[in-house]
XYZ file of C-alpha atoms in Angstrom:
721
model
C -38.732 -12.942 -20.719
C -37.060 -11.101 -18.410
C -37.725 -10.216 -14.698
C -36.497 -8.542 -11.267
C -35.339 -10.886 -8.288
C -34.319 -10.439 -4.752
C -32.549 -6.400 -3.552
C -30.744 -5.890 -1.007
C -28.860 -2.657 0.464
C -25.384 -2.343 -0.274
C -24.668 0.393 1.935
C -25.470 3.663 3.550
C -25.587 7.207 1.681
C -24.239 10.270 3.481
C -25.837 13.578 3.430
C -25.319 14.754 -0.377
C -26.646 11.054 -1.591
C -30.258 11.840 -1.086
C -33.020 11.710 -3.952
C -33.734 14.043 -6.465
C -31.869 15.862 -9.420
C -28.404 16.534 -8.538
C -28.451 14.050 -5.653
C -27.383 10.450 -5.127
C -23.404 9.465 -6.362
C -20.944 10.942 -8.507
C -20.885 7.693 -10.532
C -20.519 3.612 -9.729
C -17.548 2.077 -11.453
C -16.604 -1.694 -11.617
C -13.978 -2.811 -9.217
C -10.695 -4.208 -9.988
C -12.269 -8.020 -9.612
C -15.489 -9.367 -10.332
C -18.443 -8.545 -7.651
C -16.433 -5.394 -6.812
C -17.557 -1.919 -7.185
C -16.132 1.399 -7.288
C -18.469 4.429 -5.356
C -17.599 8.054 -5.709
C -19.812 10.152 -3.548
C -20.048 13.937 -4.583
C -17.975 15.022 -2.033
C -14.286 13.507 -0.847
C -14.706 9.822 -0.794
C -14.387 6.805 -2.838
C -14.858 3.269 -1.077
C -14.680 -0.121 -2.939
C -17.560 -2.679 -1.860
C -17.597 -6.198 -2.335
C -20.893 -6.707 -3.386
C -22.246 -9.939 -2.483
C -20.567 -9.141 1.273
C -22.335 -5.832 1.334
C -19.110 -4.945 3.063
C -16.685 -2.148 2.164
C -13.054 -3.434 1.116
C -11.186 0.217 1.401
C -11.733 3.881 1.870
C -9.877 6.853 0.411
C -10.421 10.809 0.877
C -9.207 13.395 0.006
C -8.149 16.595 2.217
C -11.164 19.175 3.343
C -11.235 22.100 1.016
C -11.018 19.612 -1.894
C -13.792 17.797 -4.107
C -13.479 14.392 -6.484
C -14.933 15.927 -9.289
C -13.826 12.849 -11.840
C -15.352 9.516 -10.748
C -12.455 7.168 -9.726
C -12.003 4.212 -12.046
C -9.523 1.384 -11.461
C -6.633 0.548 -14.111
C -7.593 -3.287 -14.847
C -3.773 -3.973 -15.783
C -1.960 -2.569 -12.995
C -4.947 -2.707 -10.291
C -4.097 0.803 -9.072
C -6.876 3.682 -8.900
C -6.824 7.170 -10.570
C -9.122 9.887 -9.659
C -9.132 13.483 -10.238
C -9.803 16.357 -7.648
C -10.605 20.039 -8.059
C -10.616 19.310 -11.856
C -7.280 19.195 -12.804
C -5.270 17.417 -9.827
C -4.840 13.938 -11.230
C -4.212 10.995 -8.022
C -3.279 7.592 -8.629
C -2.746 4.756 -5.927
C -3.275 1.369 -4.979
C -5.059 -0.780 -2.528
C -2.235 -0.459 0.232
C -2.205 3.223 0.379
C -4.055 5.127 3.012
C -3.466 8.506 2.805
C -4.152 10.195 -0.711
C -1.685 12.814 0.169
C 1.249 10.719 0.058
C 0.404 8.801 -3.419
C 1.373 9.823 -6.680
C 0.184 13.599 -7.827
C 0.154 15.163 -11.299
C -1.249 18.707 -12.108
C -2.572 18.999 -15.327
C -3.193 21.543 -17.815
C -6.531 21.332 -18.392
C -10.121 20.110 -16.971
C -11.056 16.615 -16.490
C -14.176 15.947 -17.986
C -14.224 11.691 -17.357
C -11.583 9.075 -17.165
C -12.390 5.899 -18.661
C -10.948 2.822 -17.791
C -10.875 -0.443 -20.498
C -9.600 -3.881 -19.677
C -7.338 -4.241 -22.388
C -6.916 -0.878 -23.681
C -5.934 1.217 -20.325
C -7.436 4.429 -18.740
C -8.876 6.703 -21.459
C -8.697 10.552 -20.395
C -11.495 13.246 -21.743
C -10.673 16.543 -20.806
C -13.650 19.088 -21.090
C -12.615 20.763 -24.109
C -13.139 17.593 -26.304
C -9.287 16.483 -26.205
C -8.460 12.903 -25.484
C -5.565 11.302 -24.080
C -4.455 7.723 -23.208
C -3.051 7.679 -19.558
C 0.818 6.865 -20.451
C 1.289 9.369 -22.856
C -0.560 11.884 -20.198
C 2.093 10.891 -17.588
C 4.859 11.575 -19.744
C 4.472 15.552 -19.606
C 1.177 16.230 -17.886
C 1.795 19.924 -18.631
C 1.168 19.230 -21.810
C -1.024 21.621 -24.072
C -4.341 20.053 -24.884
C -6.233 20.968 -27.617
C -9.797 22.398 -27.435
C -11.973 20.583 -29.885
C -15.334 21.665 -29.097
C -15.222 25.344 -28.846
C -18.484 26.536 -27.332
C -20.369 23.054 -26.646
C -20.308 21.049 -23.479
C -20.264 17.697 -22.902
C -23.238 15.865 -21.790
C -22.080 12.114 -21.932
C -19.615 9.822 -23.020
C -18.399 6.146 -23.180
C -15.500 4.013 -24.237
C -15.002 0.585 -26.114
C -12.508 -1.576 -27.513
C -13.027 -2.453 -30.993
C -10.275 -5.266 -31.729
C -7.214 -3.556 -30.139
C -8.268 -0.161 -31.013
C -9.932 2.128 -28.112
C -12.613 4.269 -29.330
C -14.469 6.868 -27.111
C -17.656 8.540 -28.301
C -18.810 11.702 -26.283
C -22.235 13.625 -26.668
C -22.286 17.511 -26.428
C -24.931 20.459 -26.624
C -24.732 23.880 -27.724
C -27.877 26.119 -28.037
C -29.847 23.111 -27.867
C -28.422 21.172 -30.507
C -26.749 17.727 -30.088
C -23.273 17.126 -31.395
C -21.731 13.171 -31.434
C -17.915 12.938 -31.478
C -16.337 9.619 -32.010
C -12.637 9.322 -31.453
C -10.127 6.362 -32.606
C -7.349 7.037 -30.496
C -4.412 4.936 -32.394
C -5.426 6.164 -35.486
C -5.976 9.986 -34.173
C -9.084 10.397 -36.062
C -12.219 12.124 -34.937
C -15.142 12.422 -36.724
C -18.175 14.792 -35.604
C -21.821 14.464 -36.152
C -25.138 16.721 -35.716
C -27.787 14.774 -33.880
C -31.166 15.110 -35.969
C -33.389 17.487 -33.996
C -36.948 16.138 -32.521
C -39.859 18.756 -32.113
C -40.498 19.629 -28.698
C -38.002 17.422 -27.287
C -34.746 16.881 -26.203
C -32.467 14.068 -25.158
C -32.271 13.415 -21.592
C -29.558 10.035 -21.484
C -27.711 8.490 -23.688
C -26.034 4.790 -23.673
C -24.267 3.110 -26.253
C -22.455 -0.623 -27.392
C -20.484 -1.773 -30.631
C -20.598 -4.485 -32.618
C -19.479 -5.557 -36.062
C -17.999 -1.955 -36.457
C -21.180 -0.252 -35.782
C -21.765 1.826 -32.838
C -25.321 1.920 -31.385
C -26.560 5.018 -30.000
C -29.393 4.750 -27.581
C -30.876 8.117 -26.447
C -34.065 8.426 -23.950
C -35.705 11.724 -24.933
C -38.095 13.923 -23.172
C -41.087 12.552 -24.972
C -41.202 9.710 -23.559
C -39.761 7.730 -26.413
C -36.100 6.101 -26.870
C -34.411 6.532 -30.341
C -31.853 4.045 -31.973
C -28.965 5.907 -33.866
C -26.225 3.551 -35.986
C -23.199 5.249 -36.643
C -20.499 3.193 -38.793
C -17.007 3.503 -37.741
C -15.696 5.587 -40.894
C -12.270 4.920 -42.049
C -11.463 8.145 -43.566
C -11.031 11.641 -42.160
C -11.844 14.243 -44.492
C -15.405 13.422 -44.413
C -17.607 16.361 -43.102
C -19.608 16.888 -40.122
C -23.161 15.299 -40.989
C -26.520 14.622 -39.748
C -27.749 11.312 -37.420
C -31.107 10.448 -38.558
C -32.894 8.307 -35.696
C -35.362 5.814 -35.736
C -37.942 5.169 -32.752
C -37.153 1.964 -30.810
C -39.456 1.976 -27.973
C -42.683 4.278 -26.496
C -42.999 4.189 -22.817
C -46.356 3.779 -22.442
C -48.171 0.995 -21.137
C -52.171 0.814 -20.781
C -52.776 4.646 -20.836
C -49.311 4.982 -18.094
C -46.799 6.765 -19.169
C -43.190 6.488 -17.790
C -41.273 9.473 -17.523
C -37.616 8.218 -17.662
C -34.418 9.903 -16.075
C -31.749 7.104 -16.847
C -31.431 3.588 -18.602
C -29.285 1.029 -19.655
C -29.095 -1.791 -22.277
C -29.338 -5.275 -20.792
C -29.522 -7.511 -23.995
C -29.984 -7.328 -28.030
C -34.330 -6.976 -26.906
C -34.266 -5.733 -23.256
C -33.505 -2.197 -21.880
C -33.805 -1.362 -18.241
C -35.660 2.936 -17.643
C -35.472 4.580 -14.458
C -38.348 7.337 -14.033
C -41.765 7.561 -12.943
C -44.919 6.072 -14.176
C -48.049 8.233 -14.228
C -51.328 7.541 -15.216
C -54.287 10.101 -15.893
C -55.503 11.270 -12.673
C -52.965 9.428 -10.355
C -50.282 10.634 -8.330
C -46.635 9.573 -10.221
C -44.679 6.692 -9.222
C -40.940 6.456 -9.032
C -40.277 2.588 -10.420
C -37.609 0.627 -11.904
C -38.557 -0.978 -15.504
C -37.902 -3.407 -17.774
C -38.812 -3.226 -21.420
C -38.894 -5.878 -24.338
C -37.936 -3.308 -27.255
C -38.435 -6.583 -29.807
C -42.360 -6.708 -29.102
C -42.678 -2.894 -27.627
C -43.697 -4.610 -24.377
C -43.454 -3.711 -20.592
C -41.784 -6.949 -18.838
C -41.913 -5.678 -15.134
C -41.327 -3.201 -12.312
C -40.806 -2.160 -9.423
C -42.008 0.722 -7.206
C -39.755 2.634 -5.174
C -41.343 4.670 -2.936
C -38.616 6.184 -0.893
C -37.518 7.950 -4.555
C -34.425 8.021 -6.038
C -31.736 10.277 -7.706
C -32.711 9.448 -11.284
C -29.439 6.910 -11.489
C -29.046 3.775 -12.845
C -26.389 1.394 -13.073
C -25.813 -1.950 -14.292
C -22.901 -4.649 -13.881
C -23.095 -8.569 -13.732
C -26.450 -8.587 -14.152
C -26.900 -6.482 -10.885
C -28.822 -3.197 -11.604
C -27.588 -0.181 -8.576
C -29.484 2.592 -7.886
C -30.260 5.032 -4.823
C -33.422 4.422 -3.010
C -33.853 7.157 -0.413
C -30.883 7.331 1.741
C -29.495 3.931 0.871
C -27.668 2.657 -1.955
C -29.942 -0.775 -3.301
C -28.686 -3.594 -5.295
C -31.446 -5.400 -7.123
C -30.790 -8.940 -8.929
C -32.304 -9.435 -12.789
C -32.684 -12.333 -15.444
C -33.044 -12.067 -18.691
C -34.026 -14.725 -21.161
C -34.491 -15.365 -24.987
C -37.277 -13.132 -26.120
C -39.986 -14.828 -27.532
C -43.752 -13.536 -28.278
C -45.352 -15.837 -25.725
C -43.024 -14.551 -22.963
C -43.252 -10.996 -24.074
C -47.033 -11.273 -23.528
C -46.987 -13.509 -20.066
C -48.640 -16.139 -22.236
C -45.371 -18.553 -22.006
C -46.567 -22.019 -20.731
C -44.894 -23.361 -17.136
C -43.361 -26.397 -18.555
C -41.371 -23.837 -20.962
C -40.315 -21.408 -18.922
C -37.213 -22.097 -16.763
C -36.711 -20.991 -12.953
C -36.530 -17.080 -13.437
C -33.442 -16.846 -10.615
C -30.911 -18.354 -10.322
C -30.864 -17.189 -6.734
C -32.445 -19.437 -4.174
C -33.631 -18.310 -0.993
C -33.072 -21.408 0.950
C -34.998 -20.504 4.411
C -38.394 -19.962 2.119
C -38.566 -23.286 0.318
C -40.298 -26.204 0.933
C -39.857 -29.302 0.095
C -41.359 -29.578 -3.492
C -40.245 -26.107 -3.886
C -36.752 -27.364 -3.478
C -37.647 -29.961 -6.013
C -38.537 -27.301 -8.479
C -35.723 -24.955 -8.430
C -32.825 -27.838 -8.384
C -34.794 -29.258 -11.395
C -34.640 -26.207 -13.131
C -30.599 -24.722 -12.268
C -29.021 -28.527 -11.975
C -29.214 -32.019 -12.290
C -26.590 -34.685 -11.667
C -24.525 -36.245 -14.869
C -26.048 -39.414 -16.288
C -25.173 -41.470 -18.822
C -28.883 -41.539 -19.953
C -31.836 -39.097 -19.562
C -33.980 -41.230 -21.057
C -36.055 -42.746 -17.979
C -36.429 -41.070 -14.397
C -37.150 -42.606 -11.251
C -40.544 -42.672 -9.971
C -40.726 -40.966 -6.562
C -42.100 -43.823 -4.769
C -39.313 -45.839 -5.133
C -37.917 -46.854 -1.884
C -34.318 -44.327 -0.507
C -32.301 -47.922 -0.898
C -32.575 -48.058 -4.579
C -31.683 -44.269 -5.367
C -29.284 -43.370 -7.109
C -28.001 -39.658 -7.113
C -25.946 -39.821 -10.580
C -29.405 -39.944 -12.017
C -31.914 -37.887 -10.573
C -31.588 -34.254 -9.667
C -30.478 -33.000 -6.473
C -33.804 -31.728 -5.236
C -35.566 -35.404 -6.105
C -32.641 -37.026 -3.813
C -33.452 -34.556 -1.295
C -37.348 -35.019 -1.246
C -36.848 -38.556 -1.047
C -34.341 -38.546 1.319
C -37.489 -36.708 3.643
C -38.411 -39.888 5.600
C -35.394 -41.762 5.634
C -33.616 -43.146 8.400
C -30.707 -40.545 10.129
C -28.187 -43.152 9.017
C -29.258 -43.712 5.629
C -29.861 -39.390 5.133
C -26.675 -38.959 6.378
C -24.674 -41.379 4.035
C -26.054 -40.321 1.217
C -25.566 -36.824 1.344
C -21.998 -37.284 2.307
C -22.254 -38.985 -0.942
C -23.431 -36.040 -2.928
C -20.884 -33.946 -1.213
C -17.966 -36.166 -2.425
C -18.749 -34.881 -6.218
C -16.645 -32.029 -5.951
C -16.840 -31.445 -9.853
C -20.770 -31.383 -9.835
C -22.158 -27.657 -11.605
C -23.169 -25.001 -8.855
C -21.731 -27.153 -5.873
C -21.663 -24.238 -3.323
C -25.744 -24.050 -3.964
C -25.545 -27.873 -3.504
C -23.864 -27.985 -0.073
C -26.225 -25.120 0.569
C -29.293 -27.418 0.119
C -27.544 -30.114 1.859
C -27.886 -27.650 4.875
C -30.931 -26.744 4.690
C -32.320 -30.347 4.547
C -30.467 -31.379 7.908
C -32.116 -28.406 9.575
C -35.527 -29.449 8.167
C -34.863 -32.114 9.740
C -34.215 -30.607 12.879
C -36.884 -28.585 12.892
C -39.253 -31.401 12.177
C -37.779 -33.525 14.799
C -36.415 -32.013 17.894
C -34.127 -34.479 19.311
C -31.947 -34.934 15.947
C -28.852 -32.429 15.692
C -26.324 -33.708 13.507
C -23.969 -31.411 15.474
C -20.348 -32.807 14.435
C -21.849 -33.448 10.476
C -22.971 -29.779 10.504
C -19.434 -29.279 11.879
C -17.735 -31.405 9.455
C -19.399 -29.226 6.819
C -18.505 -25.623 7.987
C -15.027 -26.060 8.275
C -14.377 -28.130 5.254
C -16.894 -25.987 2.918
C -16.424 -22.366 1.733
C -20.118 -21.534 3.332
C -21.658 -18.186 3.779
C -25.013 -17.370 5.998
C -26.666 -16.267 3.067
C -26.275 -20.524 1.589
C -27.862 -21.699 5.316
C -29.542 -18.708 6.758
C -31.215 -21.183 9.269
C -27.927 -22.691 10.371
C -26.899 -20.350 13.071
C -30.576 -20.067 14.281
C -30.705 -23.670 15.362
C -27.055 -23.375 16.227
C -28.282 -20.380 18.737
C -31.549 -22.523 19.751
C -29.141 -25.552 21.143
C -26.472 -23.242 22.519
C -23.784 -24.609 20.283
C -21.224 -22.539 20.980
C -18.342 -24.368 18.972
C -20.651 -24.232 15.728
C -21.345 -20.801 16.526
C -17.613 -19.908 16.813
C -16.622 -21.682 13.639
C -19.882 -19.817 11.562
C -18.460 -16.496 13.245
C -14.536 -17.100 11.733
C -15.835 -18.082 8.497
C -19.141 -16.734 7.607
C -18.416 -13.427 5.486
C -22.006 -11.756 5.796
C -23.222 -12.619 8.944
C -26.083 -9.824 9.973
C -25.731 -7.871 13.028
C -28.936 -8.936 14.431
C -27.453 -12.640 14.532
C -23.720 -11.415 15.418
C -25.521 -9.830 18.792
C -27.614 -13.077 19.896
C -23.965 -14.756 19.942
C -22.673 -12.291 21.792
C -25.462 -12.090 24.349
C -25.345 -16.067 24.736
C -21.624 -16.328 24.408
C -21.660 -13.861 27.988
C -24.898 -15.473 29.401
C -23.507 -19.288 29.365
C -21.701 -20.399 32.426
C -18.025 -21.314 33.101
C -18.831 -24.742 34.184
C -20.870 -25.490 31.075
C -17.707 -24.308 29.154
C -15.508 -26.635 30.623
C -17.709 -29.654 29.497
C -17.525 -29.070 25.835
C -14.804 -28.628 23.186
C -13.924 -25.098 22.099
C -11.147 -23.512 19.589
C -8.727 -21.873 21.913
C -6.078 -20.661 18.799
C -6.822 -16.830 19.377
C -6.368 -17.127 23.597
C -3.785 -19.833 24.265
C -0.907 -17.680 23.864
C -1.991 -15.118 26.689
C -3.842 -17.208 28.794
C -2.339 -19.989 31.228
C -4.789 -22.728 29.993
C -3.687 -25.568 32.397
C -3.933 -23.018 35.492
C -7.343 -22.007 34.583
C -8.278 -25.501 33.923
C -7.523 -26.814 37.395
C -9.229 -23.647 39.556
C -12.183 -23.599 37.699
C -13.285 -26.561 38.790
C -13.420 -25.699 42.462
C -14.092 -21.954 41.467
C -16.936 -21.461 39.505
C -17.788 -17.929 38.113
C -21.625 -17.562 36.533
C -22.572 -15.187 34.075
C -25.794 -16.620 33.901
C -28.544 -17.598 35.994
C -28.930 -20.615 37.875
C -31.185 -21.331 40.783
C -29.079 -24.018 42.678
C -25.915 -21.527 42.646
C -27.041 -18.348 43.133
C -27.039 -17.140 46.601
C -23.456 -19.010 46.403
C -22.253 -17.261 43.716
C -23.853 -13.868 45.111
C -21.831 -14.733 48.968
C -18.526 -15.938 47.525
C -15.764 -13.562 46.369
C -13.492 -14.723 43.151
C -10.070 -15.349 43.883
C -7.767 -13.205 41.441
C -6.185 -16.868 40.835
C -9.560 -17.896 39.045
C -8.022 -16.418 35.507
C -4.245 -15.156 35.903
C -2.862 -14.749 32.545
C 1.140 -16.200 32.654
C 2.282 -12.612 33.453
C 0.204 -12.683 36.911
C -2.649 -10.088 35.538
C -6.343 -10.471 36.255
C -8.449 -11.621 32.799
C -12.256 -11.339 33.404
C -13.377 -14.224 32.003
C -12.676 -18.165 31.410
C -10.365 -19.257 28.515
C -13.222 -20.761 26.527
C -15.475 -17.788 27.098
C -12.668 -15.256 25.828
C -12.005 -17.527 22.258
C -15.980 -16.777 21.967
C -15.888 -13.107 22.366
C -12.821 -13.341 20.152
C -14.571 -14.748 17.515
C -17.125 -12.140 17.842
C -15.101 -9.125 17.647
C -13.671 -10.684 14.462
C -16.891 -10.627 12.990
C -17.869 -8.058 10.283
C -20.352 -5.571 10.893
C -21.560 -2.081 10.450
C -21.907 0.230 13.053
C -25.459 1.495 11.881
C -26.943 -1.839 12.173
C -24.951 -3.078 15.397
C -25.501 -0.172 18.084
C -29.400 -0.383 18.043
C -29.091 -4.188 19.040
C -26.002 -3.881 21.564
C -28.616 -1.455 23.689
C -30.667 -4.533 24.367
C -27.716 -5.995 26.247
C -28.220 -7.135 29.638
C -26.156 -4.171 32.248
C -24.219 -6.912 34.039
C -23.519 -8.744 30.373
C -22.354 -5.298 29.279
C -20.104 -4.541 32.379
C -18.605 -8.074 32.009
C -17.680 -7.767 27.906
C -16.077 -4.037 28.843
C -13.808 -5.602 31.561
C -12.797 -8.091 28.697
C -11.835 -5.376 26.019
C -10.354 -2.978 28.789
C -8.270 -6.453 29.468
C -7.187 -7.130 25.777
C -6.372 -3.483 25.743
C -4.239 -3.528 28.545
C -2.512 -6.407 27.184
C -2.105 -5.076 23.753
C -0.161 -2.140 25.280
C 2.122 -4.129 26.956
C 4.081 -4.982 23.843
C 5.396 -2.222 21.430
C 3.454 -3.704 18.421
C 0.470 -3.564 20.013
C -0.468 -6.935 18.970
C -1.795 -9.879 20.844
C 0.034 -13.124 19.962
C -2.003 -15.926 18.694
C -4.220 -17.092 15.442
C -7.113 -14.981 14.740
C -6.345 -12.528 18.193
C -8.205 -9.872 18.429
C -6.507 -6.431 17.050
C -5.960 -3.241 18.504
C -8.009 -1.303 16.442
C -10.824 -4.378 16.546
C -10.795 -3.925 19.934
C -10.988 -0.010 20.383
C -13.878 -0.101 18.081
C -16.124 -2.742 19.939
C -15.212 -0.744 23.408
C -16.166 2.903 21.628
C -19.333 0.722 20.329
C -20.502 -0.795 23.926
C -19.886 2.431 25.687
C -22.201 4.187 23.228
C -25.094 1.939 23.544
C -24.472 1.806 27.612
C -23.255 5.274 27.877
C -25.782 6.303 30.634
C -25.970 2.629 32.116
C -22.423 2.619 32.844
C -22.345 5.993 34.386
C -24.857 4.981 36.252
C -23.938 1.606 37.782
C -21.765 1.361 40.603
C -20.036 -1.965 39.379
C -18.935 -0.156 36.453
C -17.578 3.154 38.269
C -14.168 1.560 38.868
C -13.990 -0.241 35.876
C -14.629 3.439 33.640
C -12.074 5.084 35.992
C -9.313 2.466 35.951
C -9.927 2.716 31.609
C -10.079 6.435 31.553
C -6.523 6.420 33.463
C -4.956 4.021 31.266
C -6.277 5.763 28.311
C -4.848 9.163 29.641
C -1.434 7.713 30.021
C -1.618 5.933 26.669
C -2.837 9.522 25.187
C 0.459 11.294 27.622
C 2.508 9.084 26.354
C 2.053 9.392 23.001
C 2.416 13.249 23.175
C 5.592 12.642 24.653
C 6.977 10.575 21.659
C 5.505 13.249 19.225
C 7.680 15.678 21.191
C 10.719 13.901 20.521
C 10.122 12.999 17.109
C 12.154 16.213 15.929
C 14.846 15.623 17.957
C 14.967 12.237 16.924
C 14.883 13.225 13.115
C 17.732 15.702 13.828
C 19.870 12.939 15.612
C 19.375 10.359 12.578
C 20.084 13.374 10.275
C 23.262 14.185 12.479
C 24.312 10.402 12.514
C 24.029 10.144 8.294
C 25.973 13.004 8.199
C 28.797 12.371 5.080
C 31.145 14.914 5.849
C 33.229 13.706 8.232
C 36.043 16.318 7.921
C 34.056 19.320 8.809
C 34.267 19.747 12.844
C 31.729 21.535 14.113
C 29.551 21.581 17.554
C 25.673 21.739 17.808
C 23.559 21.965 20.808
C 19.993 20.475 21.037
C 17.921 21.166 23.355
C 14.959 18.981 24.251
C 11.889 20.897 25.879
């Protein structure tokens, strides 16, 4: 049984990444660690992504005029990245490198087709002429002559495996309508050539292969809507002449009168393959879709329509599909179970079918679904599984060691607050239980459900304890921050912003709006982590003054008139250096948490445009204040823990001005601020421009200082312009 699970967007694509053949990406390769992938576009750029966080970890580009012609791969032994641009120029760099012009460069003597990186065998380089070298051998003499093995043939596909300690490379070529298969064993330096048996009125469109028991299984997707299988034993002798490979039909891509015109496919396990293509029924318009087929029973297991179109490319890593859909790169998780005839035809009884997906959306589960999901995924260890306790047992009799997590939470549904929290604390103390992170996510969801049912119930301290001591994420407990926003629990929101790596931009904006609207008087009465501001704002002085001089950023009917009438003295929020800070230390700490949160400009900007004008001006004042503070020191860094960096400040300042450009220009109270910001930035640009002018002179002085020949007498005049 196979099924497609939830999907999400990993990233947007550039102009060259559209739908249709010739669009999409150059390639997608596994990254240096699990849950990491390397994207190479059809231009100048390679990007490293962490899939679960949907965030880029690094991005590298070659110069304008250069084009990456070989997909970027990772050397798993050294954690270095390898790329080829303009067919012959090899580049190698590490994560810390930024400018590819300054990394290792080698110009090769022949054009490179592909680099394959093997976890235990190192990178293997395949040239367009069919020559093969390991990267180590190639780097010893980059200009070494590369033999031309395939003459007039063109390489269409290649793959590499490890057979024991032996790297094995397989590639397919085409010439005048004939297809050939080459197998190269690197350590033995043996090369075997085979000719693929011709198929009348049809030709192969895509290939994939795997190796098992010294036999390579080559699968070919043909234009006649069929998948064929070819078995190739790894030959020991090298004197055998070219022979023809016979193939057998593995799967016919048709079901109920509909035919799938496949463009690419991948192998999932011994009984399942996934095919991307257009499903066409007679008299109906074809629809692009992703399908999973059971090759053992010749059945279509599941499919998903893709209305925005694809580039025809499909990749699969760690039980996730990657493909372009419209102008984005989409990820779909899947699950494959052991094949049985009943499962293949959809007749397997529910009692025998395990839960299809191990990815649970806590936001959509009801109490009964919670039980079913957890019973299928995890159970707490018990000495005896012969008996199960009835749901009618009282809470006092519940023993967590003998029932599933979901059943325990359902039994606690009507328990008192004290009993509920005690039982949940005991549950979380079992640190060795399987799927522990999922359990914590379910515990938080149970607490949030109780909050929704009883508005007066809000276990603030318990939730804070869980967030501060457990490695949670937004996706594990999506309702947590929504409830905290409703309760205006700014301390919990601050901790979530600091710890959750996958907060949606909509929630980040909601937190910013709440932080800006809440009054300073209210913030004085609550606990906020001040580590990020304590080193550059005088906390004690502020605390004394704020009690008498209150700046109200939100609306308060009782104090509104007083707020508009009074003048806010500069002493209200002075720093140790005597400079004016537009917000108090508590609000500054909350805003710093927002500045640290990860975001995508594309998704945050539309929300930021809805920020009220007065709040936008206040936020810009604070960003300007931070910018000035950063520029005071030569290292352009604020002191303290989790203090914003100069890059974060500048990025948010640009975002805010982009979102409210017209409002900022027309708003009277923003005029002086924009003028001051303009003057300060202009002064900064002038200052750095002057530094650039004397850079050459400083280098010359340094050269003279290190001059070794002290006996030679000379007079040199340096003219500073």
